[in-house]
Short mmCIF file of C-alpha atoms and ligand atoms in Angstrom, two decimals:
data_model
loop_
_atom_site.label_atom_id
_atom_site.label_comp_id
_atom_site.label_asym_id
_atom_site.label_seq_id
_atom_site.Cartn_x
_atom_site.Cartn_y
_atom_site.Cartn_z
CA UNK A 1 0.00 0.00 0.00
CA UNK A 2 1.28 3.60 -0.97
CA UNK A 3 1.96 5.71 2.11
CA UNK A 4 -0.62 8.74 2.17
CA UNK A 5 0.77 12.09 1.40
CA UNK A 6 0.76 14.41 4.33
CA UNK A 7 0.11 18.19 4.23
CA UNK A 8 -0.97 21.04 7.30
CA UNK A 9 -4.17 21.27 5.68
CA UNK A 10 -6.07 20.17 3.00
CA UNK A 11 -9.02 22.67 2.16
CA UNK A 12 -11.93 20.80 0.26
CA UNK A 13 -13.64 22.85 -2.38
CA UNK A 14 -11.93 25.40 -4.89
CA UNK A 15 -14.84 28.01 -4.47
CA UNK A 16 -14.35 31.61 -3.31
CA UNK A 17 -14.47 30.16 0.54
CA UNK A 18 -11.63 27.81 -0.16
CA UNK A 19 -9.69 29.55 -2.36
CA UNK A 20 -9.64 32.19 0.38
CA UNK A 21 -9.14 29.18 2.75
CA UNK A 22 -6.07 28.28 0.53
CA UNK A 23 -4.12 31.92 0.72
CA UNK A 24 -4.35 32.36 3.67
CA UNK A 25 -2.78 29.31 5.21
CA UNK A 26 -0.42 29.29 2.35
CA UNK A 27 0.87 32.63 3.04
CA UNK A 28 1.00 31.25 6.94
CA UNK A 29 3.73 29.12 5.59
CA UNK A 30 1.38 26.24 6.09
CA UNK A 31 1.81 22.94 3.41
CA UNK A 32 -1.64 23.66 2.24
CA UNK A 33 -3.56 21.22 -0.74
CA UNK A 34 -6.55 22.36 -2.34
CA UNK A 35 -8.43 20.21 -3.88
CA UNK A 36 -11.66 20.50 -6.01
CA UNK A 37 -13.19 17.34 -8.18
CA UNK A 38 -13.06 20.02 -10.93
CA UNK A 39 -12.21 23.51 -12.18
CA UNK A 40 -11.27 26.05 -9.38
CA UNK A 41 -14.06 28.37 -9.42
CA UNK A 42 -17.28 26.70 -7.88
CA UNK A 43 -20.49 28.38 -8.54
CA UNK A 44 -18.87 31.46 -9.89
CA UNK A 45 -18.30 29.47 -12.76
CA UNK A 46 -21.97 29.60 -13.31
CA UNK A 47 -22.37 33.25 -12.63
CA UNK A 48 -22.73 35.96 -15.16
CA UNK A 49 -22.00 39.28 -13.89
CA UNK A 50 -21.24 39.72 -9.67
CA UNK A 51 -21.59 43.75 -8.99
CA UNK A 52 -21.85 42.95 -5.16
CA UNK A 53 -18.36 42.10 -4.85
CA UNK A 54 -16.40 44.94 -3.17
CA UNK A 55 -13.70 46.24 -5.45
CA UNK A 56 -15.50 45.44 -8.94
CA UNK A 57 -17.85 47.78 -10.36
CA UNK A 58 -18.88 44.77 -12.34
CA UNK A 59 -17.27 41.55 -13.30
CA UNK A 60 -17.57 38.36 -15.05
CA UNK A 61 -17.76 35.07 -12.24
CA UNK A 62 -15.18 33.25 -14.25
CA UNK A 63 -12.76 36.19 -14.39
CA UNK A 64 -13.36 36.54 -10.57
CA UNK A 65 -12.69 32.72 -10.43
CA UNK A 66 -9.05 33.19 -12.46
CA UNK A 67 -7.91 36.56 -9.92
CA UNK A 68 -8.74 34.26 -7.07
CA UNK A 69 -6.99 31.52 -8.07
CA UNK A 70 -3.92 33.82 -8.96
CA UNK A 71 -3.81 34.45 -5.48
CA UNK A 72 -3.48 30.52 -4.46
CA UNK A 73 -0.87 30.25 -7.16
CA UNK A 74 1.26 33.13 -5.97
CA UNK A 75 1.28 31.82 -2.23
CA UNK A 76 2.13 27.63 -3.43
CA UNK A 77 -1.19 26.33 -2.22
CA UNK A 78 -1.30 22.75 -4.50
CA UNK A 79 -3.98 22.43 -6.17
CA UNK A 80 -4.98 19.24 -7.43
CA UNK A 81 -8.45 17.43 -8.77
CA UNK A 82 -10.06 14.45 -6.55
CA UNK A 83 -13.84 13.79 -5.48
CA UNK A 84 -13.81 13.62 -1.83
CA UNK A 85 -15.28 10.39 -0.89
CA UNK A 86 -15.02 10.86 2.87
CA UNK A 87 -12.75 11.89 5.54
CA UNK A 88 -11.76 9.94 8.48
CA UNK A 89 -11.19 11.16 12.28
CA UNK A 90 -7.75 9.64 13.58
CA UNK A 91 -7.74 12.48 16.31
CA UNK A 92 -4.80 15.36 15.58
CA UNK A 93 -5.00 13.47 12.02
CA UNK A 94 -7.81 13.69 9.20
CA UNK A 95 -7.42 11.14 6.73
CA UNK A 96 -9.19 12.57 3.26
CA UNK A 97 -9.92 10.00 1.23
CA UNK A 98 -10.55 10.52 -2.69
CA UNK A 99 -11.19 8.70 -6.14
CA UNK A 100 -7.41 10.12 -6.75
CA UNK A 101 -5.94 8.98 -3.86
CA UNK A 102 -5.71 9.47 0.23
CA UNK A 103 -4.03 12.51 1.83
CA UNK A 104 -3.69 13.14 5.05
CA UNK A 105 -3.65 16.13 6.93
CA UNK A 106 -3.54 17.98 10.99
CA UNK A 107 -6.46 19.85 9.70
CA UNK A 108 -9.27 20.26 7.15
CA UNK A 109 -11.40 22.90 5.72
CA UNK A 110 -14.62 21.59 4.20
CA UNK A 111 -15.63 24.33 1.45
CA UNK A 112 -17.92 22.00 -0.66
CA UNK A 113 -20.71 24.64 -1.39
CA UNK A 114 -23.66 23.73 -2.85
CA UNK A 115 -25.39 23.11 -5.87
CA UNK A 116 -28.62 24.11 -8.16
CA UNK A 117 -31.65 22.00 -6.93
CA UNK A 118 -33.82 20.37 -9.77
CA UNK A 119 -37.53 20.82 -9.94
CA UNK A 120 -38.19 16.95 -10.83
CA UNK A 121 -40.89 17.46 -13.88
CA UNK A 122 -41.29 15.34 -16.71
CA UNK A 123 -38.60 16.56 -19.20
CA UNK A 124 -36.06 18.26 -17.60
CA UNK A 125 -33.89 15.23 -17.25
CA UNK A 126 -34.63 14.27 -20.86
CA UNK A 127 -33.60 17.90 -22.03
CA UNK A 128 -30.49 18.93 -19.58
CA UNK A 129 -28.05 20.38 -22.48
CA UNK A 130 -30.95 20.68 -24.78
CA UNK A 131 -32.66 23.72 -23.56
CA UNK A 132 -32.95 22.72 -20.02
CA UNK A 133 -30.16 24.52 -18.61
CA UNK A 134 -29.02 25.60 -14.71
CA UNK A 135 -26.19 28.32 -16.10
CA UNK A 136 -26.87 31.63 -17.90
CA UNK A 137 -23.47 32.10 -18.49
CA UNK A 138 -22.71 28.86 -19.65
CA UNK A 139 -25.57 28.34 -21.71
CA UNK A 140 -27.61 31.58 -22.82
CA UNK A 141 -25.65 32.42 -25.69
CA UNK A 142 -27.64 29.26 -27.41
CA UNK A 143 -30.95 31.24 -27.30
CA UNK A 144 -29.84 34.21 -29.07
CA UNK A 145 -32.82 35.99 -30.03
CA UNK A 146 -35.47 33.08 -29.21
CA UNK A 147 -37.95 33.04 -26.26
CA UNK A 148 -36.64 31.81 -23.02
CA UNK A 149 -38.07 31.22 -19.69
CA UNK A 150 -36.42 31.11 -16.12
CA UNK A 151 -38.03 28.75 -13.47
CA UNK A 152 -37.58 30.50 -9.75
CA UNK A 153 -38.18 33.93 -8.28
CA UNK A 154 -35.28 34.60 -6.17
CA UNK A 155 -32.24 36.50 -6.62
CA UNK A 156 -30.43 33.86 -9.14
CA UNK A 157 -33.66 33.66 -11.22
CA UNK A 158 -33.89 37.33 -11.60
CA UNK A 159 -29.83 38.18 -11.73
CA UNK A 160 -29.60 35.42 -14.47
CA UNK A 161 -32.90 36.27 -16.04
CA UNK A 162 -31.74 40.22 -16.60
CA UNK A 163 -28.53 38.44 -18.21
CA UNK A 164 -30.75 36.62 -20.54
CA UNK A 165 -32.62 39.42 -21.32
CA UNK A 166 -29.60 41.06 -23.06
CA UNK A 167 -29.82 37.56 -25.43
CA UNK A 168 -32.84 36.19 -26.09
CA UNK A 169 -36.06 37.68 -27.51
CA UNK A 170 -38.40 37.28 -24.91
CA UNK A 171 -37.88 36.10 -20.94
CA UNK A 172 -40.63 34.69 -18.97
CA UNK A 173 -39.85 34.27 -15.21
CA UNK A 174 -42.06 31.80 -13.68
CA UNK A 175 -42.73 32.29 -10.18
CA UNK A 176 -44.77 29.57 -8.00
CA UNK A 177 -45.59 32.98 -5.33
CA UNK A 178 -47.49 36.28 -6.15
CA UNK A 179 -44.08 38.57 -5.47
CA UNK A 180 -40.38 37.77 -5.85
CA UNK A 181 -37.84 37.13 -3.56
CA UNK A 182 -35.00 38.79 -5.37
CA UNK A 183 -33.16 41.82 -3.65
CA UNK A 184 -35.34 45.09 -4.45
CA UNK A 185 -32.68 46.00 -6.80
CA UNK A 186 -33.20 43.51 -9.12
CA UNK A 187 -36.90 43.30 -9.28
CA UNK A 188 -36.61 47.00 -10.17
CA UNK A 189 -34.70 46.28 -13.06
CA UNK A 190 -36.48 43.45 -13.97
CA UNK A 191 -39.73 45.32 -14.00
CA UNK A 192 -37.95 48.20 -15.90
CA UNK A 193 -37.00 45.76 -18.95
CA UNK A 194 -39.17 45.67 -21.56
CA UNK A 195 -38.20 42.22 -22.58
CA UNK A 196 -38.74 40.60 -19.25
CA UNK A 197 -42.24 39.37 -18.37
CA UNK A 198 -43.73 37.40 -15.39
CA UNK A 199 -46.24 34.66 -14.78
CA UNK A 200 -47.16 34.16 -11.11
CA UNK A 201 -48.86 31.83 -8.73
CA UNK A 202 -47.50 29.27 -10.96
CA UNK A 203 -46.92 25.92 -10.54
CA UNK A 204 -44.53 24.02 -13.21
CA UNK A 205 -45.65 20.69 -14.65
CA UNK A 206 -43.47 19.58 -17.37
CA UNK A 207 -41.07 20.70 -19.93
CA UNK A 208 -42.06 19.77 -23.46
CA UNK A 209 -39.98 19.15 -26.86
CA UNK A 210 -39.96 17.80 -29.79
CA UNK A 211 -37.85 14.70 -29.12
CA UNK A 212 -34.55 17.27 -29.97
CA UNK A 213 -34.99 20.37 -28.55
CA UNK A 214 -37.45 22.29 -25.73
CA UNK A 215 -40.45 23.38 -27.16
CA UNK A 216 -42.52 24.50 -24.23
CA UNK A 217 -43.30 24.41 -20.62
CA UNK A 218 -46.56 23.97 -19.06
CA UNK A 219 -48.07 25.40 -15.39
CA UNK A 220 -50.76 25.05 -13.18
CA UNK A 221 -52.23 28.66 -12.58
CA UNK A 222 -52.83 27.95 -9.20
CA UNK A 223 -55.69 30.40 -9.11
CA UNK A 224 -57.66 28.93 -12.11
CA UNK A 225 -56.35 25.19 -11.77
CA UNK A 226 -55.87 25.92 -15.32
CA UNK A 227 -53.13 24.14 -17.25
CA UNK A 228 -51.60 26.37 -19.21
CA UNK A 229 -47.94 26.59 -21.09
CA UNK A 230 -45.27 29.41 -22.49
CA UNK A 231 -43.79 28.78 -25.57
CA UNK A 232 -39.68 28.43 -25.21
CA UNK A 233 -36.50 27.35 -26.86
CA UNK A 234 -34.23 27.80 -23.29
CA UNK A 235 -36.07 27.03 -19.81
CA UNK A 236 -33.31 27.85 -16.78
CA UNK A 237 -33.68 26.68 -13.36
CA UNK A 238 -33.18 28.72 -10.31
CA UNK A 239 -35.23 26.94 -7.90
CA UNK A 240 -32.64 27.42 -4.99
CA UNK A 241 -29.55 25.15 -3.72
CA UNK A 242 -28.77 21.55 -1.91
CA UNK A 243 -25.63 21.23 0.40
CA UNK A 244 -22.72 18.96 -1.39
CA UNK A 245 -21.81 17.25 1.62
CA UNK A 246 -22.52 13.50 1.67
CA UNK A 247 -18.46 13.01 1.96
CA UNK A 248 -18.68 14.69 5.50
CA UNK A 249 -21.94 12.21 6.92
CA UNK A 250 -19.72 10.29 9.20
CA UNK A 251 -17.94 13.20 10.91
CA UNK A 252 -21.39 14.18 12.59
CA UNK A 253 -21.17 17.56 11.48
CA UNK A 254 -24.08 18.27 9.64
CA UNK A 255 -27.93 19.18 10.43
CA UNK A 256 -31.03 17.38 9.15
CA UNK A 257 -30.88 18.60 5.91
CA UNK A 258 -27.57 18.23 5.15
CA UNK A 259 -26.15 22.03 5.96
CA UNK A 260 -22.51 21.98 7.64
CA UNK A 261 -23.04 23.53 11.71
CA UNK A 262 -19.52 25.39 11.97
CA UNK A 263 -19.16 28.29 14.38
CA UNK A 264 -19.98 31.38 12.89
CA UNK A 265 -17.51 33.44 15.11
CA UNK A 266 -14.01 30.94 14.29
CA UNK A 267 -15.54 28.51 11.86
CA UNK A 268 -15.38 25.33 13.93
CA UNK A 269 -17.17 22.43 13.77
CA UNK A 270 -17.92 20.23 16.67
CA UNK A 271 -14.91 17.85 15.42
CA UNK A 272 -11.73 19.67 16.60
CA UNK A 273 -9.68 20.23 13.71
CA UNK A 274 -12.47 20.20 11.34
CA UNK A 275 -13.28 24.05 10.29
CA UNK A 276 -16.18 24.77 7.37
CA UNK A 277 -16.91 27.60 5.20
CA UNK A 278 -18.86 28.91 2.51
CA UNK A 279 -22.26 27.96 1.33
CA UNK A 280 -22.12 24.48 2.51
CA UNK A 281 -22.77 25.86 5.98
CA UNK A 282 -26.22 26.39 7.39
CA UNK A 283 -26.37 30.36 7.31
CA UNK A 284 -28.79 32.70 5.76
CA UNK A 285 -26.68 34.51 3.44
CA UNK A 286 -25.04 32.50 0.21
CA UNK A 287 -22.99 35.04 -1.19
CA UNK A 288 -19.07 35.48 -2.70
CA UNK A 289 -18.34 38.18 -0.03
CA UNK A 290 -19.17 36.68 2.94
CA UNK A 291 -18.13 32.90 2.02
CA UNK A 292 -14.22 34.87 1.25
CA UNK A 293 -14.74 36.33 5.12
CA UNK A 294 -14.98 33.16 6.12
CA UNK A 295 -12.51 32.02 4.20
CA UNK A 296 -10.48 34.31 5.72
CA UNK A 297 -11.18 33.04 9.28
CA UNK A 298 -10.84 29.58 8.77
CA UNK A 299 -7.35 30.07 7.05
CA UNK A 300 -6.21 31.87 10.27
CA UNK A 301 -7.48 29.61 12.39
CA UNK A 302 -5.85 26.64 11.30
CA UNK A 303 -2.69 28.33 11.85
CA UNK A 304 -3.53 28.89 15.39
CA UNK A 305 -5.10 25.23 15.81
CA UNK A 306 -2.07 23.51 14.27
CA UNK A 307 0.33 25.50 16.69
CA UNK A 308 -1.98 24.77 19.83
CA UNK A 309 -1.05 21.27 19.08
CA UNK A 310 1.24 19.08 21.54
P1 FAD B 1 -18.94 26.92 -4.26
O1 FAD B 1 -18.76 28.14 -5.08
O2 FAD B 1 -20.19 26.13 -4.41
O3 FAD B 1 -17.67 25.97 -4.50
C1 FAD B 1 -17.60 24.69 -3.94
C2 FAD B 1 -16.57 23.84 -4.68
O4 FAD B 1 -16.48 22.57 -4.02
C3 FAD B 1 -16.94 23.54 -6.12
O5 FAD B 1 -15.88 23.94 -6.97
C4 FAD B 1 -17.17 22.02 -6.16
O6 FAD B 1 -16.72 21.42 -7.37
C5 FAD B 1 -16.31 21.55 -4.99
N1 FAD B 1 -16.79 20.27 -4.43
C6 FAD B 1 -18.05 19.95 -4.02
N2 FAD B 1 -18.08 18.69 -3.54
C7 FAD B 1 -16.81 18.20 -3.64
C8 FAD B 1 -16.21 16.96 -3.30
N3 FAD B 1 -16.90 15.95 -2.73
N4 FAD B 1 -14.89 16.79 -3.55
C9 FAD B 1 -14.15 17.80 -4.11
N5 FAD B 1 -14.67 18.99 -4.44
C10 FAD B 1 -15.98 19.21 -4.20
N6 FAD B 1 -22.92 35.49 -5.10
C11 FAD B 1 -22.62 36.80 -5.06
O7 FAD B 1 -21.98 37.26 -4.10
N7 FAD B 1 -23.01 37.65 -6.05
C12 FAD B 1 -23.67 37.21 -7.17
O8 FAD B 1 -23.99 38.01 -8.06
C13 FAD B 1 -24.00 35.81 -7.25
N8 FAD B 1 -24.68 35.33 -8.32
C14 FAD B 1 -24.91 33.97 -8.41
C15 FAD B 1 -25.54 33.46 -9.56
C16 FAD B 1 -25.76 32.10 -9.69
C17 FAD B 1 -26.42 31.56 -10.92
C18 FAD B 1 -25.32 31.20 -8.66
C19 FAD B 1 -25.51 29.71 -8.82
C20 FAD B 1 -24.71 31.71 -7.52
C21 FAD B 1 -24.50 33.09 -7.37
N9 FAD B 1 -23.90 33.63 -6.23
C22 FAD B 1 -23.61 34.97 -6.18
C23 FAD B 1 -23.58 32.79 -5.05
C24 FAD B 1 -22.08 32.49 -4.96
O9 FAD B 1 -21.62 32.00 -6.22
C25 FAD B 1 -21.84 31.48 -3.84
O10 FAD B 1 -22.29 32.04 -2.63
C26 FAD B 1 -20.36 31.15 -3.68
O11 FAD B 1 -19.82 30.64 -4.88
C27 FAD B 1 -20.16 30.11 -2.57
O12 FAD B 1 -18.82 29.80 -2.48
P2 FAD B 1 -18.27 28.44 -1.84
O13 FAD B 1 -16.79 28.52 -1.98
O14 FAD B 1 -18.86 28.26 -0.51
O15 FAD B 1 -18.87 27.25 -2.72
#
């Protein structure tokens, strides 16, 4: 058996929370591995423009991704690729085990975020990548000047669906309430664009095509019981986020529904040695700013926890 490799830390997820994980314990001096089972980046990846991100007027979530990761690069964080499977206690050691390999560490940062949720209607498995998308930025540029809706009413569906609105013809944003959830900001704009319109109280049902491509998608108007449908080449789903933290089950760290509980004051979980950060905790706010605070705190405090160590 090959010998684990050993490391200060290993910080799991290359989103904005463990990137800032990674610089800081890498400027600490610390032998720091971040790893990430893909592209550094997380949901930023996904993200069209951020403008709530101190420093940037505006600016483009991969971009953001690239100056973050510059910073990990400059201080000699490693990064490497590997799907956490799960991580075992062995007291001042963490064992990490991957589909790449084990590594072991004195401490861990779990930065595993979270990911979009799907709805569960007929057709949108059938159609993911063929006009069922979860990514304005990856996707939108597909529906150039043809009808598109956006499933969700919250600030994602109404960020990404004034993004679309720049591409397509038309954008119909779907909403299951009367009123959106989005920051006042947004709705504002969204109300202000002629290209955007709404459909409330609605209730999706299924996502239609002709055996290629999205044709349609259909809704109960919850106040009629009427089924009824809008006509679309791109539907995009914003219907909120799930915790990616089945790897982390057997540390005991998590709540009912899967949320990481770390200390919001020094990022500590109930397993010494074990910090978390970033969306994957249970918080109320999901954002780039405050999962980089965090970031920030958990970095520093593995530096303290490793020295406070016999
Ligand atoms: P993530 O960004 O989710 O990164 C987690 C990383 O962990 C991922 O790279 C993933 O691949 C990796 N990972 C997961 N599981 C494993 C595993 N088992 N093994 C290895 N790696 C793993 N925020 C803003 O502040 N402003 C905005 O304008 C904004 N717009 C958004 C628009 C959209 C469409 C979306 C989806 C999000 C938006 N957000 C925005 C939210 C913001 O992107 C998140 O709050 C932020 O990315 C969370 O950072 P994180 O590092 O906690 O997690």
């Amino acid at each position: 058996m090959t010998e684990a490799e050993i490391f200060d830390v290993i910080i799991i997820g290359a989103g904005p929370a463990g990137m800032t994980s990674a610089i800081y314990a890498a400027r600490s001096n610390l032998k720091t591995l971040l790893l990430d089972r893909g592209i550094y980046g997380g949901q930023m990846n996904n993200t069209a423009e951020i403008e709530n991100y101190p420093g940037y007027e505006s600016i483009l979530g991969p971009d953001l991704s690239q100056k973050m990761y510059d910073g990990v690069e400059k201080f000699g964080a490693d990064y490497r690729y590997g799907t956490v499977q799960t991580i075992n206690d062995l007291g001042t050691v963490k064992e990490v085990i991957t589909d790449e390999g084990t590594y072991q560490a004195g401490a861990v940062i779990l930065a595993t975020g979270a990911e979009h949720r799907k709805i569960g209607i007929p057709g949108e498995e059938e159609y993911g990548g063929r006009g069922v998308s979860y990514c304005a930025v990856c996707d939108g540029n597909f529906f150039k000047n043809k009808d598109i809706a956006v499933v969700g009413g919250g600030d994602s569906a109404v960020e990404e669906g004034i993004y679309l609105a720049n591409l397509g013809r038309s954008v119909t944003i779907i909403h299951r309430r009367d009123q959106l959830r989005a920051q006042k900001i947004l709705q504002d704009r969204a109300f202000a664009n002629d290209k955007i319109h709404f459909i409330w109280n609605a209730d999706v049902k299924e996502i239609i095509g002709d055996g290629k491509a999205v044709t349609e998608i259909t809704y109960r108007d919850k106040q009629t019981d009427e089924i009824k449908s809008v006509p679309a080449s791109g539907i995009f789903i914003y219907v909120g986020v799930l915790p990616m933290t089945d790897a982390f089950k057997s540390l005991g760290v998590l709540d009912n529904n899967g949320w990481i509980i770390s200390n919001p004051e020094d990022m500590t979980t109930s397993v010494p040695g074990v910090f978390a950060v970033g969306d994957a905790r249970k918080k109320d706010l999901r954002q780039i700013a405050n999962a980089v605070g965090e970031g920030a705190v958990a970095g520093k405090g593995v530096f303290d926890y490793l020295q406070s160590l016999p």
